[in-house]
Amino acid sequence: MATKCGKCGPGYPTPLEAMKGPREEIVYLPCIYRNTGIEAPDYLATVDIDPKSPQYCQVIHRLPMPHLKDELHHSGWNACSSCFGDSTKSRNKLVLPCLMSSRIYVVDVGSDPRAPKLHKVIEAEDIHAKCGLGYVHTSHCLASGEVMVSTLGDPKGNGKGGFVLLDGETFEVKGTWEQPGGAAPLGYDFWYQPRHNVMISTEWAAPNVFRDGFNPADVEAGLYGSHIHVWDWQRHEIVQTLPLQDGLIPLEVRFLHDPDTAQGFVGCALSSTIQHFYKNQGGSWSVEKVIQVPPKKVKGWLLPEMPSLITDILLSLDDRFLYFSNWLHGDLRQYDVSDPHRPRLTGQLFLGGSIVKGGPVQVLEDQELKSQPEPLVVKGKRVPGGPQMIQLSLDGKRLYVTTSLYSAWDKQFYPDLIREGSVMLQIDVDTIKGGLKLNPNFLVDFGKEPLGPALAHELRYPGGDCSSDIWL
């Protein structure tokens, strides 16, 4: 705890106080076996990332789930900085929604942070019956003590962007957060900002559309998301739906951390744009494209033009830097967003990707690079895949990266990932001038897991981080 406080709950009083928090020592990552040919359950890996530890860069614990083919994906907490004022709350349970099975696992990380254990299984049937929802994705804790989980579909895999509400103590399914019949047509991620009575949600596609892979014809048919939804936080209903210019597949949404601010960013995967949303002078919400990563003309790939595919975005806790990953092009970027209307590129690093030299893809026309980047080799391992999920240390000086997106798309775009497993890398960040540099001594190789190569996904620190915690 950065603040000495006899009556404090979990997390930190402000984002800037959180930056003074302790250095991360372990990290939790879901590891996936669905679509890999390995008949084993997905599991939660605990990795030692303390440079002073003899187990540095090693998986020190694995918690297998009780079922096969869940597709663990993202994770969230039972309580975070949104409950800082409540001393009865503590951050001791990790919530693991399963993208494909629609189960939600609740994991006890409080009893022994280095050896998590399963606390509860919320079955899909319970969510189907009480909410009419399925395909669970993002989990955020609320100041009320409840946990809210976004969904991508109805129980049959049609599009339905609703929200499951869980009791934060018993983890019983309470019903939907939204008003009856008030779900968005598609769903994915969400973030809320109570001081402005607002929540924003995003859209991927109906689970039946993306489940088995990416089909370009589905884009032509208009089956992928291209809007963000603005919700009234108190009334639990959509008040605005904003169409995005060059905004196909808006995935991760991040408000600025400062709870007084009424703005944030959305990363649009297929259009490879960053969109800036903000409350306008009239009190409604507007959105503008502020970054465009140009596609590359290519030969030897699925399509004649390759998008960068922006898959994950993050904001540093001081709201100064925006980070995002281009999963197909293979680069990680840092932008100074001190002026959110005009982001400025301050760091870029290639970490694999689809256009490396010597690979199957030849770049014919490139608006950004003079030559194709070299393949990435870290500690003797040639890294398959491209940068995908990212997590920043509280002080903003270290960025952690994994390389798997979603098992069916991994298999389609990066077959090497299935054969060799994903990796976790660490990047050193210049927080003064900006800049990114690979730490050549850090590698967690999930290709060497006991049951075979695994696909590691989103990263969480036990004490919270800049993509889990919301300040009120």
Coordinates of C-alpha atoms in Angstrom, one line a residue:
M1 CA 0.0 0.0 0.0
A2 CA 1.3 3.4 -1.0
T3 CA -0.9 5.1 1.6
K4 CA -0.9 4.3 5.3
C5 CA -4.5 4.0 6.1
G6 CA -6.3 2.2 8.9
K7 CA -9.6 2.0 7.1
C8 CA -8.6 1.5 3.4
G9 CA -9.9 -1.0 1.0
P10 CA -8.0 -2.5 -2.0
G11 CA -5.8 -0.6 -4.4
Y12 CA -4.8 3.0 -4.2
P13 CA -6.6 6.4 -3.6
T14 CA -5.5 7.9 -6.9
P15 CA -3.8 6.7 -10.1
L16 CA -0.7 8.8 -9.3
E17 CA -0.5 7.2 -5.8
A18 CA -0.6 3.8 -7.6
M19 CA 2.5 4.7 -9.6
K20 CA 4.4 4.7 -6.3
G21 CA 3.3 1.2 -5.5
P22 CA 5.7 -1.8 -5.1
R23 CA 7.5 -3.4 -8.1
E24 CA 5.7 -6.4 -9.5
E25 CA 7.1 -9.7 -8.4
I26 CA 4.7 -12.3 -9.9
V27 CA 2.1 -12.2 -12.7
Y28 CA -0.9 -14.4 -13.5
L29 CA -1.6 -15.5 -17.1
P30 CA -4.4 -17.7 -18.5
C31 CA -2.8 -20.4 -20.7
I32 CA -5.0 -22.0 -23.4
Y33 CA -4.9 -25.4 -25.0
R34 CA -8.2 -25.2 -27.0
N35 CA -7.4 -25.5 -30.8
T36 CA -3.9 -26.7 -30.1
G37 CA -4.5 -30.5 -30.5
I38 CA -3.5 -31.0 -26.9
E39 CA -6.4 -32.5 -24.9
A40 CA -5.7 -30.7 -21.6
P41 CA -7.6 -28.1 -19.7
D42 CA -6.7 -24.4 -19.9
Y43 CA -4.8 -23.3 -16.8
L44 CA -3.8 -20.2 -14.8
A45 CA 0.0 -19.8 -14.8
T46 CA 1.8 -17.9 -12.0
V47 CA 5.2 -16.5 -13.3
D48 CA 8.0 -15.2 -11.2
I49 CA 9.1 -11.8 -12.6
D50 CA 11.3 -10.6 -9.7
P51 CA 14.9 -10.2 -11.1
K52 CA 16.3 -11.0 -7.6
S53 CA 14.5 -14.3 -7.4
P54 CA 16.2 -17.6 -8.3
Q55 CA 13.0 -18.5 -10.2
Y56 CA 13.1 -15.4 -12.3
C57 CA 11.2 -15.9 -15.7
Q58 CA 9.9 -19.3 -14.6
V59 CA 6.3 -20.6 -14.3
I60 CA 6.2 -21.4 -10.5
H61 CA 2.6 -22.7 -10.4
R62 CA -0.1 -24.0 -12.7
L63 CA -3.8 -24.2 -11.8
P64 CA -5.7 -26.4 -14.3
M65 CA -9.4 -25.7 -14.8
P66 CA -11.8 -28.6 -14.3
H67 CA -13.0 -28.7 -17.9
L68 CA -11.6 -28.9 -21.5
K69 CA -11.8 -26.2 -24.2
D70 CA -13.0 -23.3 -22.1
E71 CA -10.8 -20.7 -23.9
L72 CA -9.7 -18.7 -20.9
H73 CA -9.1 -15.1 -22.1
H74 CA -9.2 -12.0 -19.9
S75 CA -9.4 -11.7 -16.2
G76 CA -10.5 -9.2 -13.5
W77 CA -10.8 -8.8 -9.8
N78 CA -13.4 -9.2 -7.1
A79 CA -12.4 -5.7 -5.8
C80 CA -10.0 -3.0 -7.0
S81 CA -9.3 0.7 -6.4
S82 CA -13.0 1.4 -7.0
C83 CA -13.5 0.0 -3.5
F84 CA -10.6 1.8 -2.0
G85 CA -12.8 3.5 0.6
D86 CA -14.3 0.2 1.8
S87 CA -12.1 -1.5 4.4
T88 CA -14.3 -4.6 4.4
K89 CA -13.1 -5.4 0.8
S90 CA -9.9 -7.0 -0.2
R91 CA -8.4 -8.0 -3.6
N92 CA -8.2 -11.7 -3.2
K93 CA -10.1 -13.4 -6.0
L94 CA -9.3 -13.4 -9.7
V95 CA -12.3 -13.7 -12.0
L96 CA -11.7 -15.8 -15.1
P97 CA -14.5 -15.5 -17.7
C98 CA -14.3 -18.2 -20.4
L99 CA -14.9 -16.9 -23.9
M100 CA -16.1 -20.1 -25.5
S101 CA -17.6 -22.3 -22.7
S102 CA -19.3 -19.3 -21.0
R103 CA -18.2 -20.5 -17.6
I104 CA -16.7 -18.1 -15.1
Y105 CA -14.1 -19.4 -12.7
V106 CA -13.3 -17.6 -9.5
V107 CA -9.7 -18.2 -8.3
D108 CA -8.5 -17.6 -4.7
V109 CA -5.2 -15.7 -5.0
G110 CA -5.4 -14.3 -1.5
S111 CA -4.6 -17.4 0.6
D112 CA -1.3 -18.0 -1.2
P113 CA -0.6 -15.6 -4.0
R114 CA 2.2 -17.9 -5.4
A115 CA -0.2 -20.9 -5.5
P116 CA -3.7 -19.9 -6.5
K117 CA -6.6 -22.3 -6.0
L118 CA -10.0 -22.7 -7.5
H119 CA -12.7 -21.1 -5.3
K120 CA -15.9 -21.4 -7.4
V121 CA -17.2 -22.4 -10.8
I122 CA -20.1 -20.4 -12.2
E123 CA -21.7 -22.7 -14.9
A124 CA -22.8 -21.5 -18.3
E125 CA -26.3 -22.8 -17.6
D126 CA -26.7 -20.4 -14.7
I127 CA -25.7 -17.4 -16.8
H128 CA -27.9 -18.6 -19.7
A129 CA -31.0 -19.1 -17.4
K130 CA -30.7 -15.9 -15.4
C131 CA -29.4 -13.5 -18.0
G132 CA -30.1 -15.0 -21.5
L133 CA -26.4 -14.3 -22.2
G134 CA -23.2 -16.2 -23.0
Y135 CA -19.6 -15.9 -24.3
V136 CA -18.2 -13.9 -21.4
H137 CA -15.3 -11.5 -21.8
T138 CA -14.3 -8.5 -19.7
S139 CA -14.7 -8.5 -15.9
H140 CA -14.6 -5.3 -13.8
C141 CA -15.4 -4.8 -10.1
L142 CA -17.8 -2.1 -9.1
A143 CA -17.9 0.3 -6.1
S144 CA -21.1 -1.5 -5.0
G145 CA -19.0 -4.6 -4.3
E146 CA -20.5 -6.4 -7.3
V147 CA -18.6 -7.8 -10.3
M148 CA -19.7 -7.1 -13.8
V149 CA -18.8 -9.2 -16.8
S150 CA -19.4 -8.3 -20.5
T151 CA -20.7 -10.8 -23.0
L152 CA -20.5 -11.2 -26.8
G153 CA -23.5 -13.3 -27.4
D154 CA -26.7 -15.1 -26.4
P155 CA -26.6 -18.7 -25.4
K156 CA -26.7 -19.8 -29.1
G157 CA -23.8 -17.7 -30.2
N158 CA -25.8 -14.9 -31.9
G159 CA -24.6 -11.3 -31.1
K160 CA -25.7 -9.8 -27.8
G161 CA -23.6 -7.2 -25.9
G162 CA -25.0 -7.5 -22.4
F163 CA -23.5 -7.6 -18.9
V164 CA -23.7 -10.3 -16.2
L165 CA -23.8 -9.1 -12.6
L166 CA -22.2 -11.2 -9.9
D167 CA -22.5 -10.8 -6.1
G168 CA -18.9 -9.8 -5.0
E169 CA -19.0 -12.1 -1.9
T170 CA -20.9 -15.2 -3.0
F171 CA -20.3 -14.9 -6.7
E172 CA -23.9 -15.8 -7.3
V173 CA -25.3 -14.7 -10.7
K174 CA -27.7 -11.8 -9.9
G175 CA -29.0 -11.1 -13.4
T176 CA -28.2 -8.6 -16.1
W177 CA -26.8 -5.1 -15.4
E178 CA -28.6 -3.6 -18.4
Q179 CA -32.4 -3.1 -18.4
P180 CA -34.4 -6.0 -19.8
G181 CA -34.2 -6.0 -23.6
G182 CA -31.6 -3.3 -23.5
A183 CA -28.4 -5.2 -24.6
A184 CA -26.2 -3.8 -27.4
P185 CA -26.4 -5.8 -30.7
L186 CA -22.7 -6.8 -30.3
G187 CA -20.3 -6.8 -27.3
Y188 CA -16.7 -7.1 -26.2
D189 CA -15.0 -4.7 -23.7
F190 CA -16.2 -1.9 -21.4
W191 CA -15.0 0.8 -19.1
Y192 CA -17.0 3.2 -16.8
Q193 CA -16.4 6.7 -15.4
P194 CA -19.0 7.4 -12.6
R195 CA -18.2 11.1 -12.2
H196 CA -19.5 11.6 -15.7
N197 CA -22.3 9.0 -15.3
V198 CA -21.0 7.1 -18.3
M199 CA -19.9 3.7 -19.5
I200 CA -18.6 2.9 -23.0
S201 CA -18.8 -0.6 -24.6
T202 CA -17.2 -2.0 -27.8
E203 CA -18.0 -4.6 -30.4
W204 CA -16.1 -7.6 -31.9
A205 CA -18.7 -9.8 -33.6
A206 CA -21.2 -12.5 -32.9
P207 CA -19.4 -15.6 -31.5
N208 CA -20.8 -17.7 -34.4
V209 CA -18.9 -15.4 -36.8
F210 CA -15.4 -15.4 -35.3
R211 CA -15.5 -18.7 -33.4
D212 CA -13.7 -20.9 -36.0
G213 CA -11.5 -18.3 -37.6
F214 CA -11.6 -15.1 -39.6
N215 CA -13.5 -15.0 -42.9
P216 CA -13.0 -11.8 -45.0
A217 CA -16.5 -12.3 -46.5
D218 CA -18.0 -11.7 -43.0
V219 CA -16.5 -8.2 -43.1
E220 CA -18.1 -7.5 -46.5
A221 CA -21.4 -8.8 -45.1
G222 CA -21.2 -6.2 -42.2
L223 CA -20.9 -8.9 -39.5
Y224 CA -18.1 -7.2 -37.6
G225 CA -18.5 -4.4 -35.1
S226 CA -18.0 -0.7 -36.1
H227 CA -19.7 1.3 -33.3
I228 CA -19.1 2.1 -29.6
H229 CA -22.0 2.4 -27.2
V230 CA -22.4 5.1 -24.6
W231 CA -24.4 4.0 -21.6
D232 CA -26.0 6.0 -18.8
W233 CA -24.2 4.5 -15.8
Q234 CA -27.1 5.2 -13.3
R235 CA -30.0 4.2 -15.6
H236 CA -28.2 1.2 -17.1
E237 CA -29.2 2.0 -20.7
I238 CA -27.7 3.1 -24.0
V239 CA -28.0 6.8 -24.6
Q240 CA -25.8 7.1 -27.7
T241 CA -24.3 4.8 -30.4
L242 CA -21.4 6.3 -32.2
P243 CA -20.4 5.0 -35.6
L244 CA -16.6 5.0 -36.1
Q245 CA -14.9 6.4 -39.2
D246 CA -12.4 3.7 -40.3
G247 CA -13.3 1.9 -37.1
L248 CA -13.8 -1.8 -37.9
I249 CA -13.7 -4.2 -34.9
P250 CA -13.3 -1.7 -31.9
L251 CA -11.9 -3.9 -29.2
E252 CA -10.1 -2.5 -26.1
V253 CA -11.5 0.7 -24.6
R254 CA -9.6 2.8 -22.0
F255 CA -10.8 5.9 -20.3
L256 CA -8.1 8.2 -19.0
H257 CA -7.3 7.1 -15.4
D258 CA -8.0 10.5 -13.9
P259 CA -11.7 10.1 -12.9
D260 CA -12.4 13.8 -13.6
T261 CA -11.6 13.4 -17.3
A262 CA -14.4 12.7 -19.8
Q263 CA -12.3 11.1 -22.6
G264 CA -10.4 8.0 -23.6
F265 CA -9.3 5.8 -26.5
V266 CA -10.5 2.7 -28.4
G267 CA -8.3 0.5 -30.6
C268 CA -10.0 -0.7 -33.8
A269 CA -8.3 -3.9 -34.9
L270 CA -9.2 -4.4 -38.5
S271 CA -9.1 -0.7 -39.5
S272 CA -5.9 -0.3 -37.5
T273 CA -6.9 3.0 -36.0
I274 CA -7.0 4.5 -32.6
Q275 CA -10.2 6.5 -31.9
H276 CA -10.4 9.2 -29.3
F277 CA -13.8 9.7 -27.6
Y278 CA -14.7 12.7 -25.5
K279 CA -17.6 14.5 -24.0
N280 CA -18.4 17.5 -26.2
Q281 CA -19.5 21.0 -25.1
G282 CA -23.2 20.1 -25.6
G283 CA -22.8 17.3 -23.0
S284 CA -23.1 14.4 -25.5
W285 CA -20.2 12.3 -26.7
S286 CA -18.1 12.6 -29.9
V287 CA -15.4 10.4 -31.4
E288 CA -12.5 11.2 -33.8
K289 CA -9.8 9.1 -35.5
V290 CA -6.4 10.2 -34.1
I291 CA -4.0 7.5 -35.3
Q292 CA -4.0 5.4 -38.5
V293 CA -1.5 2.6 -39.1
P294 CA -1.4 2.2 -42.9
P295 CA -1.9 -1.3 -44.3
K296 CA 0.9 -2.9 -46.3
K297 CA 0.6 -4.3 -49.8
V298 CA 1.8 -7.9 -49.6
K299 CA 2.2 -11.2 -51.5
G300 CA 1.9 -14.6 -49.9
W301 CA -0.8 -13.8 -47.4
L302 CA -4.6 -14.2 -46.9
L303 CA -5.4 -10.8 -48.6
P304 CA -3.5 -8.4 -50.9
E305 CA -3.4 -5.8 -48.1
M306 CA -2.3 -6.6 -44.5
P307 CA -3.8 -4.5 -41.7
S308 CA -1.6 -4.0 -38.7
L309 CA -4.4 -5.4 -36.5
I310 CA -4.3 -3.3 -33.3
T311 CA -5.3 -5.8 -30.6
D312 CA -4.5 -4.3 -27.2
I313 CA -4.1 -0.8 -25.9
L314 CA -3.0 0.6 -22.5
L315 CA -2.7 4.0 -20.9
S316 CA 0.0 4.7 -18.3
L317 CA -1.4 5.6 -14.9
D318 CA -0.4 9.3 -15.4
D319 CA -2.3 9.3 -18.7
R320 CA 0.8 10.5 -20.5
F321 CA 1.5 7.5 -22.7
L322 CA -0.7 5.3 -24.9
Y323 CA 0.7 1.9 -25.9
F324 CA -0.7 -0.5 -28.4
S325 CA 0.3 -3.7 -30.2
N326 CA 0.1 -4.4 -34.0
W327 CA -0.3 -8.1 -33.9
L328 CA 0.1 -8.8 -37.6
H329 CA 2.7 -6.1 -38.5
G330 CA 4.6 -7.1 -35.4
D331 CA 5.4 -3.8 -33.7
L332 CA 4.6 -2.3 -30.3
R333 CA 4.1 1.5 -30.2
Q334 CA 4.2 4.2 -27.6
Y335 CA 2.5 7.6 -28.2
D336 CA 2.6 10.7 -26.0
V337 CA -1.0 11.6 -25.5
S338 CA -0.6 14.7 -23.4
D339 CA -2.7 16.3 -26.1
P340 CA -5.2 13.5 -26.7
H341 CA -6.5 15.0 -29.9
R342 CA -2.9 14.8 -31.4
P343 CA -1.0 11.8 -30.2
R344 CA 2.8 11.8 -31.0
L345 CA 4.8 8.6 -31.7
T346 CA 7.6 8.3 -29.2
G347 CA 8.6 4.7 -29.3
Q348 CA 8.3 1.7 -31.7
L349 CA 9.8 -1.8 -31.4
F350 CA 9.3 -4.9 -33.7
L351 CA 8.8 -8.1 -31.9
G352 CA 8.1 -10.7 -34.6
G353 CA 5.0 -10.5 -36.7
S354 CA 3.9 -11.6 -40.2
I355 CA 6.3 -9.5 -42.3
V356 CA 9.7 -10.6 -41.0
K357 CA 12.5 -11.2 -43.5
G358 CA 12.7 -14.8 -44.7
G359 CA 9.1 -15.6 -43.9
P360 CA 6.3 -16.5 -46.4
V361 CA 5.1 -12.9 -46.8
Q362 CA 6.7 -10.4 -49.2
V363 CA 5.9 -6.7 -48.7
L364 CA 5.3 -5.0 -52.1
E365 CA 4.5 -1.5 -50.8
D366 CA 5.1 0.0 -47.4
Q367 CA 4.3 3.5 -46.3
E368 CA 6.3 3.3 -43.1
L369 CA 9.3 0.9 -43.5
K370 CA 12.2 0.8 -45.9
S371 CA 12.7 -2.9 -45.5
Q372 CA 11.1 -5.9 -43.8
P373 CA 12.1 -6.3 -40.1
E374 CA 14.4 -9.0 -38.9
P375 CA 12.9 -12.0 -37.1
L376 CA 13.1 -11.6 -33.3
V377 CA 15.4 -14.0 -31.4
V378 CA 15.5 -13.9 -27.6
K379 CA 17.8 -16.1 -25.6
G380 CA 18.2 -18.4 -28.6
K381 CA 14.5 -18.7 -29.3
R382 CA 13.0 -17.3 -32.6
V383 CA 9.7 -15.7 -31.4
P384 CA 6.6 -16.9 -33.2
G385 CA 3.5 -14.7 -33.5
G386 CA 3.4 -11.0 -32.9
P387 CA 3.0 -8.7 -29.8
Q388 CA -0.5 -8.9 -28.5
M389 CA -1.6 -8.5 -24.8
I390 CA 0.4 -5.9 -23.0
Q391 CA 0.7 -4.9 -19.3
L392 CA 2.6 -1.9 -17.8
S393 CA 4.3 -1.8 -14.4
L394 CA 2.7 0.6 -12.0
D395 CA 5.7 3.1 -12.3
G396 CA 5.4 2.9 -16.1
K397 CA 9.0 1.7 -16.6
R398 CA 8.4 -1.9 -17.7
L399 CA 6.0 -3.3 -20.3
Y400 CA 5.2 -7.0 -20.5
V401 CA 4.0 -8.6 -23.7
T402 CA 2.5 -11.9 -24.7
T403 CA 1.9 -13.1 -28.3
S404 CA -1.4 -15.1 -28.5
L405 CA -4.7 -13.4 -29.6
Y406 CA -7.4 -16.1 -29.6
S407 CA -6.7 -19.8 -30.3
A408 CA -8.7 -20.1 -33.6
W409 CA -7.1 -16.9 -35.0
D410 CA -3.6 -17.9 -33.7
K411 CA -4.0 -21.2 -35.7
Q412 CA -5.1 -19.4 -38.8
F413 CA -2.5 -16.5 -38.8
Y414 CA 0.4 -17.9 -36.9
P415 CA 0.4 -21.8 -37.1
D416 CA 3.9 -21.6 -35.5
L417 CA 2.3 -20.4 -32.3
I418 CA 0.3 -23.6 -32.1
R419 CA 3.4 -25.8 -32.6
E420 CA 5.8 -23.7 -30.5
G421 CA 3.7 -22.0 -27.9
S422 CA 3.6 -18.3 -27.1
V423 CA 6.1 -16.3 -25.2
M424 CA 6.2 -13.5 -22.7
L425 CA 8.7 -10.6 -23.2
Q426 CA 9.6 -7.5 -21.2
I427 CA 10.3 -4.1 -22.7
D428 CA 12.1 -1.3 -20.8
V429 CA 10.3 2.1 -21.2
D430 CA 11.9 5.5 -21.3
T431 CA 9.3 7.5 -19.3
I432 CA 11.1 10.8 -19.7
K433 CA 11.7 11.3 -23.4
G434 CA 9.7 8.2 -24.6
G435 CA 11.2 5.1 -26.2
L436 CA 11.1 1.3 -26.0
K437 CA 13.9 -1.2 -25.6
L438 CA 13.8 -5.0 -25.4
N439 CA 15.2 -6.6 -22.3
P440 CA 17.3 -9.4 -23.9
N441 CA 17.6 -11.3 -20.6
F442 CA 13.8 -11.8 -20.1
L443 CA 11.9 -14.7 -21.8
V444 CA 9.1 -16.9 -20.5
D445 CA 8.8 -19.7 -23.1
F446 CA 5.3 -21.3 -23.0
G447 CA 6.5 -23.8 -25.7
K448 CA 8.3 -25.7 -22.9
E449 CA 5.2 -26.3 -20.7
P450 CA 4.9 -29.8 -19.1
L451 CA 1.8 -30.8 -21.2
G452 CA 3.0 -29.2 -24.4
P453 CA 3.1 -25.7 -26.0
A454 CA 0.5 -23.4 -24.6
L455 CA -1.0 -20.0 -25.6
A456 CA -0.5 -17.5 -22.8
H457 CA -2.8 -14.5 -22.9
E458 CA -3.7 -11.5 -20.6
L459 CA -1.4 -10.5 -17.7
R460 CA -2.4 -9.5 -14.1
Y461 CA -0.4 -8.4 -11.1
P462 CA -1.7 -9.4 -7.6
G463 CA -1.9 -5.7 -6.6
G464 CA -3.8 -4.5 -9.6
D465 CA -2.7 -2.6 -12.7
C466 CA -3.6 0.0 -15.3
S467 CA -6.1 -2.1 -17.2
S468 CA -7.9 -3.5 -14.1
D469 CA -8.3 -0.6 -11.8
I470 CA -10.9 2.2 -12.1
W471 CA -11.0 5.2 -9.8
L472 CA -14.2 6.9 -8.7

